[in-house]
mmCIF file of C-alpha atoms in Angstrom:
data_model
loop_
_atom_site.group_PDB
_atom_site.id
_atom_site.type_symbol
_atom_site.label_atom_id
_atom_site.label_comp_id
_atom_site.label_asym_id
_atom_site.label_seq_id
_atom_site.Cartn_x
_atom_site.Cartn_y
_atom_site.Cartn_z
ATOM 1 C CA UNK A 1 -3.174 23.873 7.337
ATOM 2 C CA UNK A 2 -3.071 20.889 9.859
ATOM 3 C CA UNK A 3 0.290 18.685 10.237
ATOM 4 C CA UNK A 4 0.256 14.919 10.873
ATOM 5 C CA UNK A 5 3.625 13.860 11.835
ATOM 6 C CA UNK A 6 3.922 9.837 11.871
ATOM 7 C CA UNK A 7 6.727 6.994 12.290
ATOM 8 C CA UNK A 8 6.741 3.996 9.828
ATOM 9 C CA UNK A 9 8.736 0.404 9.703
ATOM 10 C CA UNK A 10 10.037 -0.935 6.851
ATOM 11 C CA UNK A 11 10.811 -4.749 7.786
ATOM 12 C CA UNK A 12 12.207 -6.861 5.144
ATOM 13 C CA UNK A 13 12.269 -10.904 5.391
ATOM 14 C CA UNK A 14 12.644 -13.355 2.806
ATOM 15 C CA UNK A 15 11.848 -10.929 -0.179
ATOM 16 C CA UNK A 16 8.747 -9.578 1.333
ATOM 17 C CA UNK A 17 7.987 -6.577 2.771
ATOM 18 C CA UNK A 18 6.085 -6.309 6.463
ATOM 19 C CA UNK A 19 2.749 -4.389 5.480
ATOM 20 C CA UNK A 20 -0.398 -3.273 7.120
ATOM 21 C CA UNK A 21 -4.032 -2.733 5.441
ATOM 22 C CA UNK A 22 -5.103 0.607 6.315
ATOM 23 C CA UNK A 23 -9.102 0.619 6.819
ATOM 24 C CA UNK A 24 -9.926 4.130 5.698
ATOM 25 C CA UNK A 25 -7.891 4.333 2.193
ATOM 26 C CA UNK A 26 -8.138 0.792 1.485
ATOM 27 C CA UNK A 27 -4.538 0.469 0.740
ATOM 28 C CA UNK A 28 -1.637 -1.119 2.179
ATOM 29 C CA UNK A 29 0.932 0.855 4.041
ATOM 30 C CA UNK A 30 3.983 0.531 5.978
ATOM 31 C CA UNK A 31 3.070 -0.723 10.011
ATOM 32 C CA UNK A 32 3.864 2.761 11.383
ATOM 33 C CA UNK A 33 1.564 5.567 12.463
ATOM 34 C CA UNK A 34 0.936 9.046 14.182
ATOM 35 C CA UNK A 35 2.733 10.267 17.321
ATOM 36 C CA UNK A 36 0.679 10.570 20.461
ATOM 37 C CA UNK A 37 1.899 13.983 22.113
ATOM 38 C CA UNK A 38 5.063 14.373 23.368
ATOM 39 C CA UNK A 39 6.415 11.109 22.171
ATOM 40 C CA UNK A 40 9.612 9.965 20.175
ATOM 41 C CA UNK A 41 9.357 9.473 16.453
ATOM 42 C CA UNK A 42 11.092 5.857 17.581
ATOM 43 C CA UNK A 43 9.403 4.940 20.177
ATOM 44 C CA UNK A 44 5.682 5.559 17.772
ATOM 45 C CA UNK A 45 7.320 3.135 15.103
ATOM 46 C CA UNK A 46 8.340 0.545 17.366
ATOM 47 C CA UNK A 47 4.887 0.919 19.406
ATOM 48 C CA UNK A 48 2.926 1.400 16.060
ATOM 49 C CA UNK A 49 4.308 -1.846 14.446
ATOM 50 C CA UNK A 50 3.462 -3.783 17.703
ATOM 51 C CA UNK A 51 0.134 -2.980 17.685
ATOM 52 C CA UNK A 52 -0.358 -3.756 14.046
ATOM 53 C CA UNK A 53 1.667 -6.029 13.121
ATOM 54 C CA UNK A 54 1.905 -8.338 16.528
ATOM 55 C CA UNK A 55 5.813 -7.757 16.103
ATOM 56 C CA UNK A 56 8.274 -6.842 18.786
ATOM 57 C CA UNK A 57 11.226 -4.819 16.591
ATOM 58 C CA UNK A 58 14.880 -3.132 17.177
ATOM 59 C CA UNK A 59 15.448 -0.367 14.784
ATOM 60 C CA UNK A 60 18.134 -0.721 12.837
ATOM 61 C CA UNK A 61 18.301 2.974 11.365
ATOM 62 C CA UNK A 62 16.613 6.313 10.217
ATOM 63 C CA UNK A 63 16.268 5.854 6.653
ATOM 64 C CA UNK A 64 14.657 8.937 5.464
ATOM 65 C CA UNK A 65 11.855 11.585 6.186
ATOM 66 C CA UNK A 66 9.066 12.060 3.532
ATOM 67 C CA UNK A 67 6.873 15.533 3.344
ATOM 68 C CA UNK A 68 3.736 15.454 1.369
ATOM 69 C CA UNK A 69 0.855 18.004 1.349
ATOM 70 C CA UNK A 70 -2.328 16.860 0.804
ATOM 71 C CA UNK A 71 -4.662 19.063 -0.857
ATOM 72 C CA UNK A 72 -8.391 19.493 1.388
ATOM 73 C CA UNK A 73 -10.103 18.055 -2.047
ATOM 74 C CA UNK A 74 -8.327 14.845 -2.143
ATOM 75 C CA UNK A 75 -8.479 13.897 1.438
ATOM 76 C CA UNK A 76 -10.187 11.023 2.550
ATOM 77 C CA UNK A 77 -11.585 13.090 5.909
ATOM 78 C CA UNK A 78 -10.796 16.403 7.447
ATOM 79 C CA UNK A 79 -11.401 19.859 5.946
ATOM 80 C CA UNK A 80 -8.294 22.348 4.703
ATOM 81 C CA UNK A 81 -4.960 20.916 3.457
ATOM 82 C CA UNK A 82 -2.788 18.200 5.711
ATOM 83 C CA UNK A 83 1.249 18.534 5.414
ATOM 84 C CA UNK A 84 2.180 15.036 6.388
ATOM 85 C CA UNK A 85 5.697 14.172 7.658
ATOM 86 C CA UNK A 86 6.350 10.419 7.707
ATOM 87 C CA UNK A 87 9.655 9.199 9.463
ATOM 88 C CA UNK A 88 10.974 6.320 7.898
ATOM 89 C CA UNK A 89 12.999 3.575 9.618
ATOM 90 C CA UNK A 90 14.129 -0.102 8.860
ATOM 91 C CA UNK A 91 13.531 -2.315 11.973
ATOM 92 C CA UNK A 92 13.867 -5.899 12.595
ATOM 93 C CA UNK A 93 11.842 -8.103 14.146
ATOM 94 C CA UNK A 94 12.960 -8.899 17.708
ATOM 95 C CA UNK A 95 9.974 -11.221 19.159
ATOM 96 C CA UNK A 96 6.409 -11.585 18.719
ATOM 97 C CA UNK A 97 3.984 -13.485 16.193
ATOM 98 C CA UNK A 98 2.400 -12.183 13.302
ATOM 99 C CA UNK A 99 -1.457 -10.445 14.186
ATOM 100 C CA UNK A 100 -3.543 -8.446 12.673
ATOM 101 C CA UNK A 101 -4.919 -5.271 14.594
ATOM 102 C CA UNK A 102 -7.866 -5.160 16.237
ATOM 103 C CA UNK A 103 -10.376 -2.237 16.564
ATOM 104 C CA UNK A 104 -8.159 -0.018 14.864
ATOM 105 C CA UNK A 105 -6.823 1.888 11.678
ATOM 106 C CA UNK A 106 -5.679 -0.950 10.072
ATOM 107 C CA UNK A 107 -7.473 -4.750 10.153
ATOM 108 C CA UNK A 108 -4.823 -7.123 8.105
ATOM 109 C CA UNK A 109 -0.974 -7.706 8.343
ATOM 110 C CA UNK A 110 1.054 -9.287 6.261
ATOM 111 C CA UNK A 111 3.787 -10.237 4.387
ATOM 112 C CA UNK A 112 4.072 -9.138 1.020
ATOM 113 C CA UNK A 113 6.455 -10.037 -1.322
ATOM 114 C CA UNK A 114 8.461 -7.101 -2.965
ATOM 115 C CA UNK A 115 8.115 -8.160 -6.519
ATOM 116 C CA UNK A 116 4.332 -8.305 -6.333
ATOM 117 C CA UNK A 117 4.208 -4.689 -4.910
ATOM 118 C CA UNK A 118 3.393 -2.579 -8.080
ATOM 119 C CA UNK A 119 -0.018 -4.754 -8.517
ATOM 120 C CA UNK A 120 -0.683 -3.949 -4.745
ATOM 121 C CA UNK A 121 -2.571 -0.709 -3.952
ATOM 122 C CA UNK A 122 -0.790 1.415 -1.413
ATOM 123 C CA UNK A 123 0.634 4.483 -0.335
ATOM 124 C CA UNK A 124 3.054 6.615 -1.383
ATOM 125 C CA UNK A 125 5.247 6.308 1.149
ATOM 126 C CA UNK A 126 5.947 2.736 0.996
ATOM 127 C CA UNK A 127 7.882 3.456 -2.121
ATOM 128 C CA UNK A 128 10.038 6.519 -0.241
ATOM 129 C CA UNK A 129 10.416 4.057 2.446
ATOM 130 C CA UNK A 130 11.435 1.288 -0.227
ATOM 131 C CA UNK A 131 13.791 3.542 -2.386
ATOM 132 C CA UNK A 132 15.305 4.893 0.851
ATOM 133 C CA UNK A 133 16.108 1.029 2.103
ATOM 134 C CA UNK A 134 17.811 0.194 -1.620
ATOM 135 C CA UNK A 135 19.767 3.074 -1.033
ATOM 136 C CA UNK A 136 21.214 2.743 2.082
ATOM 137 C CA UNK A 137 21.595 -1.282 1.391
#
């Protein structure tokens, strides 16, 4: 079984969430991504929602971890089953202008507003992420 450990954002404004089209799925997701070896889960999200989001952000605080394992049939690529771990944190943005990616796993940022969510096709961790924020609110 491969594991995919990955830091995600979750950046509310204004009643709308900070999102990030991923490519491959076609769905929207939380600006975050994979760790590159050896780094901090904080320093990924805050270097993950720079380069997809155009954002410089502070996080505010760990909201939550998620675990998922994907079964090898439902995977978009890869072979054998994937055991994702997504670390969840709010941030705020600090600097920077809205961008959209370029050349990578997502191609579209924006901001979505959180009561037009359920029509919006995404992952499953935006919800953990979202649940996790009204929690700790």
């Amino acid at each position: 079984m491969q594991v995919r450990v990955a830091a995600y954002a979750v950046i509310v404004r204004d009643g709308a969430l900070l999102m990030s089209h991923w490519q491959e799925g076609d769905r929207w997701t939380l600006p975050g991504g994979g760790l590159e070896a050896g780094e901090d889960p904080a320093d990924a999200a805050v270097r993950e929602v720079f380069e997809e989001t155009g954002y410089r952000v502070s996080l505010v605080r760990l909201l939550g971890i998620s675990s998922r394992v994907i079964p090898a049939e439902v995977r978009i690529r890869g072979t054998g089953d994937l055991h994702t771990l997504q670390i969840i944190y709010e941030a705020e943005i600090v600097g920077g202008h809205l961008t959209s990616e370029v050349d990578g796993s997502s191609d579209e940022a924006r901001w979505i507003p959180l009561d037009s969510l359920d029509s919006l096709p995404h992952v499953d961790h935006v919800d953990v992420g979202l649940q996790h924020w009204r929690s700790q609110g």
